[in-house]
mmCIF file of C-alpha atoms in Angstrom:
data_model
loop_
_atom_site.group_PDB
_atom_site.id
_atom_site.type_symbol
_atom_site.label_atom_id
_atom_site.label_comp_id
_atom_site.label_asym_id
_atom_site.label_seq_id
_atom_site.Cartn_x
_atom_site.Cartn_y
_atom_site.Cartn_z
ATOM 1 C CA ALA A 13 0.168 -0.174 -0.014
ATOM 2 C CA ALA A 14 1.304 3.805 -0.616
ATOM 3 C CA LEU A 15 0.153 6.724 1.279
ATOM 4 C CA SER A 16 -0.641 10.104 -0.829
ATOM 5 C CA TYR A 17 -0.784 13.051 1.720
ATOM 6 C CA THR A 18 -0.381 16.952 2.020
ATOM 7 C CA TRP A 19 3.058 17.582 3.693
ATOM 8 C CA GLY A 20 1.500 20.932 5.403
ATOM 9 C CA ALA A 21 3.903 22.723 7.661
ATOM 10 C CA PRO A 22 7.742 21.456 7.511
ATOM 11 C CA VAL A 23 7.846 21.324 11.408
ATOM 12 C CA PHE A 24 8.777 17.884 12.368
ATOM 13 C CA ASP A 25 7.605 17.873 15.925
ATOM 14 C CA HIS A 26 5.998 14.329 15.859
ATOM 15 C CA HIS A 27 7.508 11.122 15.785
ATOM 16 C CA VAL A 28 6.807 7.300 14.467
ATOM 17 C CA ILE A 29 8.706 4.358 15.252
ATOM 18 C CA CYS A 30 9.762 2.486 11.859
ATOM 19 C CA ASP A 31 12.505 -0.505 11.929
ATOM 20 C CA GLY A 32 13.021 0.219 15.617
ATOM 21 C CA ARG A 33 13.829 3.486 14.767
ATOM 22 C CA ARG A 34 12.339 6.886 16.093
ATOM 23 C CA LEU A 35 11.727 9.046 13.033
ATOM 24 C CA ALA A 36 10.500 12.800 13.241
ATOM 25 C CA ILE A 37 7.754 13.417 10.990
ATOM 26 C CA THR A 38 5.085 16.198 10.516
ATOM 27 C CA ALA A 39 1.890 17.003 11.811
ATOM 28 C CA HIS A 40 -0.255 16.113 8.697
ATOM 29 C CA LEU A 41 1.835 12.708 8.495
ATOM 30 C CA ASP A 42 1.193 11.585 11.874
ATOM 31 C CA ALA A 43 -2.626 12.686 11.260
ATOM 32 C CA ALA A 44 -2.728 10.501 8.125
ATOM 33 C CA LEU A 45 -0.859 7.737 9.673
ATOM 34 C CA ARG A 46 -3.839 7.738 12.168
ATOM 35 C CA ARG A 47 -6.485 8.304 10.167
ATOM 36 C CA PHE A 48 -5.314 4.940 8.339
ATOM 37 C CA ARG A 49 -3.994 2.920 11.272
ATOM 38 C CA THR A 50 -5.215 -0.580 11.681
ATOM 39 C CA THR A 51 -4.450 -3.505 14.048
ATOM 40 C CA THR A 52 -3.484 -5.959 11.276
ATOM 41 C CA TRP A 53 0.105 -5.695 9.742
ATOM 42 C CA LEU A 54 0.290 -3.357 6.655
ATOM 43 C CA MET A 55 3.536 -2.852 4.633
ATOM 44 C CA LEU A 56 3.104 1.096 3.595
ATOM 45 C CA TRP A 57 5.339 3.242 1.239
ATOM 46 C CA VAL A 58 5.204 6.789 2.554
ATOM 47 C CA ASP A 59 7.469 8.904 0.698
ATOM 48 C CA ALA A 60 9.107 11.171 3.703
ATOM 49 C CA LEU A 61 9.791 7.835 5.327
ATOM 50 C CA CYS A 62 11.114 5.870 2.483
ATOM 51 C CA ILE A 63 12.909 8.703 0.620
ATOM 52 C CA ASP A 64 16.148 9.889 2.351
ATOM 53 C CA GLN A 65 15.082 13.680 2.168
ATOM 54 C CA THR A 66 18.928 14.746 2.716
ATOM 55 C CA ASN A 67 20.078 12.810 -0.531
ATOM 56 C CA ILE A 68 18.962 15.154 -3.314
ATOM 57 C CA PRO A 69 20.027 12.401 -6.196
ATOM 58 C CA GLU A 70 18.023 9.462 -4.436
ATOM 59 C CA ARG A 71 14.908 11.855 -3.745
ATOM 60 C CA ASN A 72 14.918 13.216 -7.231
ATOM 61 C CA TYR A 73 14.764 9.742 -8.387
ATOM 62 C CA GLN A 74 12.515 8.629 -6.201
ATOM 63 C CA VAL A 75 10.242 11.295 -7.343
ATOM 64 C CA SER A 76 10.701 10.194 -11.004
ATOM 65 C CA ILE A 77 9.147 6.608 -10.403
ATOM 66 C CA MET A 78 6.604 8.072 -7.736
ATOM 67 C CA LYS A 79 3.996 7.510 -10.656
ATOM 68 C CA HIS A 80 5.071 4.127 -10.856
ATOM 69 C CA ILE A 81 4.904 3.192 -7.242
ATOM 70 C CA TYR A 82 1.540 4.444 -6.641
ATOM 71 C CA SER A 83 0.018 2.757 -9.975
ATOM 72 C CA GLN A 84 1.873 -0.507 -8.794
ATOM 73 C CA ALA A 85 0.378 -0.262 -5.184
ATOM 74 C CA LEU A 86 -2.474 -2.818 -4.317
ATOM 75 C CA ARG A 87 -4.074 0.094 -2.388
ATOM 76 C CA THR A 88 -3.376 3.809 -2.108
ATOM 77 C CA PHE A 89 -4.350 5.610 0.787
ATOM 78 C CA VAL A 90 -5.072 9.914 0.072
ATOM 79 C CA TYR A 91 -5.281 11.778 2.940
ATOM 80 C CA LEU A 92 -6.210 15.655 2.276
ATOM 81 C CA GLY A 93 -6.387 16.470 5.634
ATOM 82 C CA GLU A 94 -9.216 16.174 8.392
ATOM 83 C CA PRO A 95 -12.798 16.967 7.377
ATOM 84 C CA SER A 96 -14.278 20.457 7.506
ATOM 85 C CA LEU A 97 -17.899 22.022 6.914
ATOM 86 C CA PHE A 98 -16.961 22.851 3.310
ATOM 87 C CA ASP A 99 -16.352 19.383 2.307
ATOM 88 C CA GLY A 100 -19.794 18.566 1.567
ATOM 89 C CA GLU A 101 -20.194 21.702 -0.668
ATOM 90 C CA ALA A 102 -17.034 21.260 -2.431
ATOM 91 C CA LEU A 103 -17.919 17.923 -3.137
ATOM 92 C CA LYS A 104 -21.255 19.034 -4.631
ATOM 93 C CA LEU A 105 -19.456 21.316 -6.562
ATOM 94 C CA MET A 106 -16.855 18.769 -8.062
ATOM 95 C CA MET A 107 -19.659 16.575 -8.956
ATOM 96 C CA SER A 108 -21.649 19.202 -10.485
ATOM 97 C CA LEU A 109 -18.727 20.404 -12.715
ATOM 98 C CA THR A 110 -17.719 16.937 -13.562
ATOM 99 C CA GLN A 111 -21.438 16.045 -14.798
ATOM 100 C CA LEU A 112 -21.506 19.457 -16.772
ATOM 101 C CA ALA A 113 -18.037 18.391 -18.324
ATOM 102 C CA GLN A 114 -19.380 14.873 -19.057
ATOM 103 C CA PHE A 115 -22.355 16.312 -20.451
ATOM 104 C CA LEU A 116 -20.418 19.001 -22.654
ATOM 105 C CA ASP A 117 -17.727 16.265 -23.859
ATOM 106 C CA LYS A 118 -20.620 13.572 -24.959
ATOM 107 C CA SER A 119 -22.692 16.310 -26.577
ATOM 108 C CA SER A 120 -22.804 16.436 -30.169
ATOM 109 C CA LEU A 121 -23.459 20.013 -31.819
ATOM 110 C CA SER A 122 -27.076 19.233 -32.581
ATOM 111 C CA GLU A 123 -27.539 18.045 -28.922
ATOM 112 C CA LEU A 124 -26.218 21.420 -27.941
ATOM 113 C CA GLN A 125 -28.847 23.351 -29.443
ATOM 114 C CA ASP A 126 -31.463 21.366 -27.204
ATOM 115 C CA MET A 127 -30.193 24.271 -24.545
ATOM 116 C CA GLN A 128 -32.805 23.143 -22.328
ATOM 117 C CA LEU A 129 -30.565 20.131 -21.184
ATOM 118 C CA LEU A 130 -27.399 22.457 -21.002
ATOM 119 C CA ASP A 131 -29.190 24.712 -18.865
ATOM 120 C CA VAL A 132 -30.365 22.274 -16.209
ATOM 121 C CA ALA A 133 -26.645 20.932 -16.006
ATOM 122 C CA ALA A 134 -25.297 24.560 -15.782
ATOM 123 C CA SER A 135 -27.926 25.752 -12.950
ATOM 124 C CA ARG A 136 -27.032 22.792 -10.873
ATOM 125 C CA ALA A 137 -23.144 23.646 -11.128
ATOM 126 C CA ARG A 138 -24.052 27.422 -10.664
ATOM 127 C CA ASP A 139 -26.138 26.160 -7.495
ATOM 128 C CA ALA A 140 -23.344 24.308 -6.223
ATOM 129 C CA PHE A 141 -20.568 26.823 -6.431
ATOM 130 C CA ILE A 142 -23.126 29.352 -4.729
ATOM 131 C CA GLY A 143 -23.566 27.246 -2.308
ATOM 132 C CA PHE A 144 -19.770 26.802 -1.490
ATOM 133 C CA LEU A 145 -18.916 30.454 -1.869
ATOM 134 C CA GLU A 146 -21.563 31.148 1.082
ATOM 135 C CA LEU A 147 -19.796 28.796 2.946
ATOM 136 C CA TRP A 148 -16.571 29.768 2.165
ATOM 137 C CA LYS A 149 -17.290 33.200 3.526
ATOM 138 C CA ALA A 150 -19.375 32.416 6.188
ATOM 139 C CA GLY A 151 -16.022 30.564 7.773
ATOM 140 C CA PHE A 152 -13.570 33.126 6.372
ATOM 141 C CA PRO A 153 -14.727 36.706 7.174
ATOM 142 C CA GLY A 154 -11.975 38.287 4.542
ATOM 143 C CA ALA A 155 -12.705 35.784 2.054
ATOM 144 C CA GLY A 156 -15.240 37.635 0.158
#
């Protein structure tokens, strides 16, 4: 298995035991490892732990093969952070935009002439976007 996660601030104030060694890690990696912790044994590839970050040639090489590492993993865990009140609205927005893009991609010019279908898809995307912006502004007073 492999773990993909946001690095967050480069502050190494958390620790993990790996191969009997105590290694300093970031708060984001600590949160990701805790999120996917299991009671069974799991071999997990984590870039910050599996790549010597101080060895620039090794790091560059490993980064160049990360696509292969993730594509060959039997399972990939993705951690973008802890849930927030924006997640639901952001997900609705992404789904609406995806549906709109799929509609446009699959539609021929003659189908697009039936603008009613396009209007429905665009309206759903607009409503989702407005809902997301309203939550964003409410949560971040300076965001508007």
